[in-house]
Amino acid sequence: MSLDQLMAWIPPGSPDLELARQIQPDRLPQHVAIIMDGNGRWAGKRHLPRVEGHRAGIQSVREVLETSARLGLKVLTLYAFSVENWKRPAAEVGTLMMLLKRYLRSELATLLENNIRFHVIGRPEGLAPDIRAELDDAACQTSGNSGLLFNIALNYGGRAEIVDAVRTAMTSGLAPADLDEESFARFLYTGGQPDPDLLIRTSGEMRVSNFLLWQIAYAEIYVTDTLWPDFRRRDLLEAIVAYQKRDRRYGGIAPPVAAGVK
Ligand code: IPE
Ligand code: IPE
Ligand code: MG
């Protein structure tokens, strides 16, 4: 997939085409991670129950996923349910799980068509057996795909992930002297994947809420006031255009600016 594939998919005359033209294909983020937030507020603004926001957010997931696959991103990680989200009312959690199950059933064909590999990060052992079976099935059926890697963070916590990685490292037989940042990262749920280059959070909150704590060490952070159910292809393209204007220094210094060039 490539920028051309994305452009071919955007209807002629759509303002998204102009936005897509601004994207530099050689400077795409490899990994985009999204904290999908604001479903409850979206519903509240419409005097609807919170769960209607979760339902509406599924269309945003579809559009972001297809845009990412067509654009040729390597990895997309969506934060769908945190270890802290169990604090919510049981009815809301139940509906979220039901929507997840329904989504997996209805979207499997789309994942296969778009050559997307589905992968769960988090503690799936804490989820109900029927949900796990659905997740395992989607991961298994898409395991041979070579396009976009779609990580869904479920029953996920960044601190829990680090603790789990330490446990695995301790039982792996790796000598303490051989433990360094690179070897440790292989024990994370995202082992072998590039770290997120771009972290997007919708709905304006300026916090990371226990998401990918290790991996976002040098991610560029983009926060938009748009609520998740309103987030569309255009919003993702805007985030990528903004990302490409950033100057990533990794603790070094900015490259010299050529004379006369701004
Ligand atoms: C994000 O939307 C979805 C999940 C955390 C599952 P919220 O449900 O957090 O919506 P707000 O933040 O209350 O608006
Ligand atoms: C973060 O959103 C978790 C997910 C998007 C799944 P929350 O709505 O749970 O985060 P807080 O409570 O605002 O930090
Ligand atoms: Mg929230």
mmCIF file of N, CA and C and ligand atoms in Angstrom, residues 34-39 41 50 78-85 87-88 96 153-154 156 201-203 205 207-211, ligand 2:
data_model
loop_
_atom_site.group_PDB
_atom_site.id
_atom_site.type_symbol
_atom_site.label_atom_id
_atom_site.label_comp_id
_atom_site.label_asym_id
_atom_site.label_seq_id
_atom_site.Cartn_x
_atom_site.Cartn_y
_atom_site.Cartn_z
ATOM 1 N N ILE A 34 -2.951 5.438 19.051
ATOM 2 C CA ILE A 34 -4.053 6.378 19.326
ATOM 3 C C ILE A 34 -4.775 6.048 20.623
ATOM 4 N N ILE A 35 -4.907 7.066 21.473
ATOM 5 C CA ILE A 35 -5.750 6.961 22.662
ATOM 6 C C ILE A 35 -7.130 7.475 22.226
ATOM 7 N N MET A 36 -8.027 6.532 22.004
ATOM 8 C CA MET A 36 -9.358 6.868 21.460
ATOM 9 C C MET A 36 -10.220 7.345 22.629
ATOM 10 N N ASP A 37 -10.331 8.643 22.798
ATOM 11 C CA ASP A 37 -11.028 9.154 23.982
ATOM 12 C C ASP A 37 -12.159 10.103 23.587
ATOM 13 N N GLY A 38 -13.141 10.210 24.448
ATOM 14 C CA GLY A 38 -14.209 11.198 24.259
ATOM 15 C C GLY A 38 -15.539 10.606 23.812
ATOM 16 N N ASN A 39 -15.670 9.296 23.840
ATOM 17 C CA ASN A 39 -16.937 8.676 23.421
ATOM 18 C C ASN A 39 -18.097 9.100 24.334
ATOM 19 N N ARG A 41 -18.349 11.804 26.192
ATOM 20 C CA ARG A 41 -18.693 13.216 26.006
ATOM 21 C C ARG A 41 -19.463 13.430 24.699
ATOM 22 N N ARG A 50 -23.943 6.983 27.407
ATOM 23 C CA ARG A 50 -22.510 6.910 27.066
ATOM 24 C C ARG A 50 -22.212 5.818 26.034
ATOM 25 N N LEU A 78 -4.352 0.858 18.674
ATOM 26 C CA LEU A 78 -5.524 1.557 19.210
ATOM 27 C C LEU A 78 -5.768 1.119 20.651
ATOM 28 N N TYR A 79 -5.911 2.112 21.529
ATOM 29 C CA TYR A 79 -6.157 1.843 22.953
ATOM 30 C C TYR A 79 -7.666 1.697 23.130
ATOM 31 N N ALA A 80 -8.111 0.487 23.355
ATOM 32 C CA ALA A 80 -9.557 0.221 23.389
ATOM 33 C C ALA A 80 -10.104 0.014 24.800
ATOM 34 N N PHE A 81 -9.279 -0.564 25.695
ATOM 35 C CA PHE A 81 -9.774 -0.820 27.057
ATOM 36 C C PHE A 81 -8.569 -0.962 27.986
ATOM 37 N N SER A 82 -8.539 -0.102 28.997
ATOM 38 C CA SER A 82 -7.376 -0.115 29.896
ATOM 39 C C SER A 82 -7.646 -0.998 31.108
ATOM 40 N N VAL A 83 -6.588 -1.353 31.833
ATOM 41 C CA VAL A 83 -6.790 -2.130 33.069
ATOM 42 C C VAL A 83 -7.593 -1.307 34.083
ATOM 43 N N GLU A 84 -7.551 0.020 33.937
ATOM 44 C CA GLU A 84 -8.304 0.892 34.847
ATOM 45 C C GLU A 84 -9.783 1.007 34.454
ATOM 46 N N ASN A 85 -10.103 0.670 33.205
ATOM 47 C CA ASN A 85 -11.493 0.852 32.739
ATOM 48 C C ASN A 85 -12.495 -0.107 33.401
ATOM 49 N N LYS A 87 -13.107 -0.016 36.310
ATOM 50 C CA LYS A 87 -13.754 0.798 37.360
ATOM 51 C C LYS A 87 -15.100 1.345 36.895
ATOM 52 N N ARG A 88 -15.386 1.236 35.617
ATOM 53 C CA ARG A 88 -16.638 1.801 35.084
ATOM 54 C C ARG A 88 -17.841 0.920 35.464
ATOM 55 N N LEU A 96 -19.306 -2.480 26.130
ATOM 56 C CA LEU A 96 -18.029 -2.355 25.405
ATOM 57 C C LEU A 96 -17.561 -3.721 24.900
ATOM 58 N N ALA A 153 -5.157 -2.606 22.001
ATOM 59 C CA ALA A 153 -4.769 -2.665 23.416
ATOM 60 C C ALA A 153 -6.019 -2.907 24.242
ATOM 61 N N LEU A 154 -6.070 -4.092 24.859
ATOM 62 C CA LEU A 154 -7.262 -4.529 25.589
ATOM 63 C C LEU A 154 -6.856 -5.045 26.962
ATOM 64 N N TYR A 156 -5.313 -3.419 28.894
ATOM 65 C CA TYR A 156 -3.924 -2.988 28.757
ATOM 66 C C TYR A 156 -3.577 -1.942 29.805
ATOM 67 N N ARG A 201 -3.963 11.665 20.790
ATOM 68 C CA ARG A 201 -5.045 11.525 21.778
ATOM 69 C C ARG A 201 -6.189 12.436 21.359
ATOM 70 N N THR A 202 -7.365 11.870 21.296
ATOM 71 C CA THR A 202 -8.539 12.670 20.948
ATOM 72 C C THR A 202 -9.168 13.223 22.231
ATOM 73 N N SER A 203 -10.023 14.215 22.063
ATOM 74 C CA SER A 203 -10.852 14.825 23.102
ATOM 75 C C SER A 203 -10.107 15.755 24.054
ATOM 76 N N GLU A 205 -7.579 15.736 26.208
ATOM 77 C CA GLU A 205 -6.921 15.503 27.512
ATOM 78 C C GLU A 205 -5.411 15.417 27.329
ATOM 79 N N ARG A 207 -2.916 13.864 28.816
ATOM 80 C CA ARG A 207 -2.281 12.823 29.636
ATOM 81 C C ARG A 207 -2.161 11.541 28.831
ATOM 82 N N VAL A 208 -1.306 10.642 29.337
ATOM 83 C CA VAL A 208 -1.065 9.413 28.575
ATOM 84 C C VAL A 208 -1.854 8.224 29.137
ATOM 85 N N SER A 209 -2.459 8.384 30.312
ATOM 86 C CA SER A 209 -3.357 7.358 30.863
ATOM 87 C C SER A 209 -2.790 5.940 30.763
ATOM 88 N N ASN A 210 -1.523 5.795 31.170
ATOM 89 C CA ASN A 210 -0.936 4.445 31.316
ATOM 90 C C ASN A 210 -0.824 3.695 29.979
ATOM 91 N N PHE A 211 -0.570 4.435 28.914
ATOM 92 C CA PHE A 211 -0.502 3.814 27.575
ATOM 93 C C PHE A 211 0.955 3.739 27.097
HETATM 94 C C1 IPE B 2 -7.867 6.008 28.159
HETATM 95 O O1 IPE B 2 -9.047 6.724 28.260
HETATM 96 C C2 IPE B 2 -8.158 4.557 27.903
HETATM 97 C C3 IPE B 2 -8.679 4.239 26.586
HETATM 98 C C4 IPE B 2 -8.819 5.085 25.602
HETATM 99 C C5 IPE B 2 -9.051 2.862 26.384
HETATM 100 P P1 IPE B 2 -9.737 6.975 29.677
HETATM 101 O O2 IPE B 2 -10.944 7.791 29.409
HETATM 102 O O3 IPE B 2 -9.915 5.713 30.402
HETATM 103 O O4 IPE B 2 -8.614 7.826 30.428
HETATM 104 P P2 IPE B 2 -8.721 8.850 31.624
HETATM 105 O O5 IPE B 2 -9.539 8.215 32.694
HETATM 106 O O6 IPE B 2 -9.386 10.071 31.091
HETATM 107 O O7 IPE B 2 -7.299 9.092 32.024
#
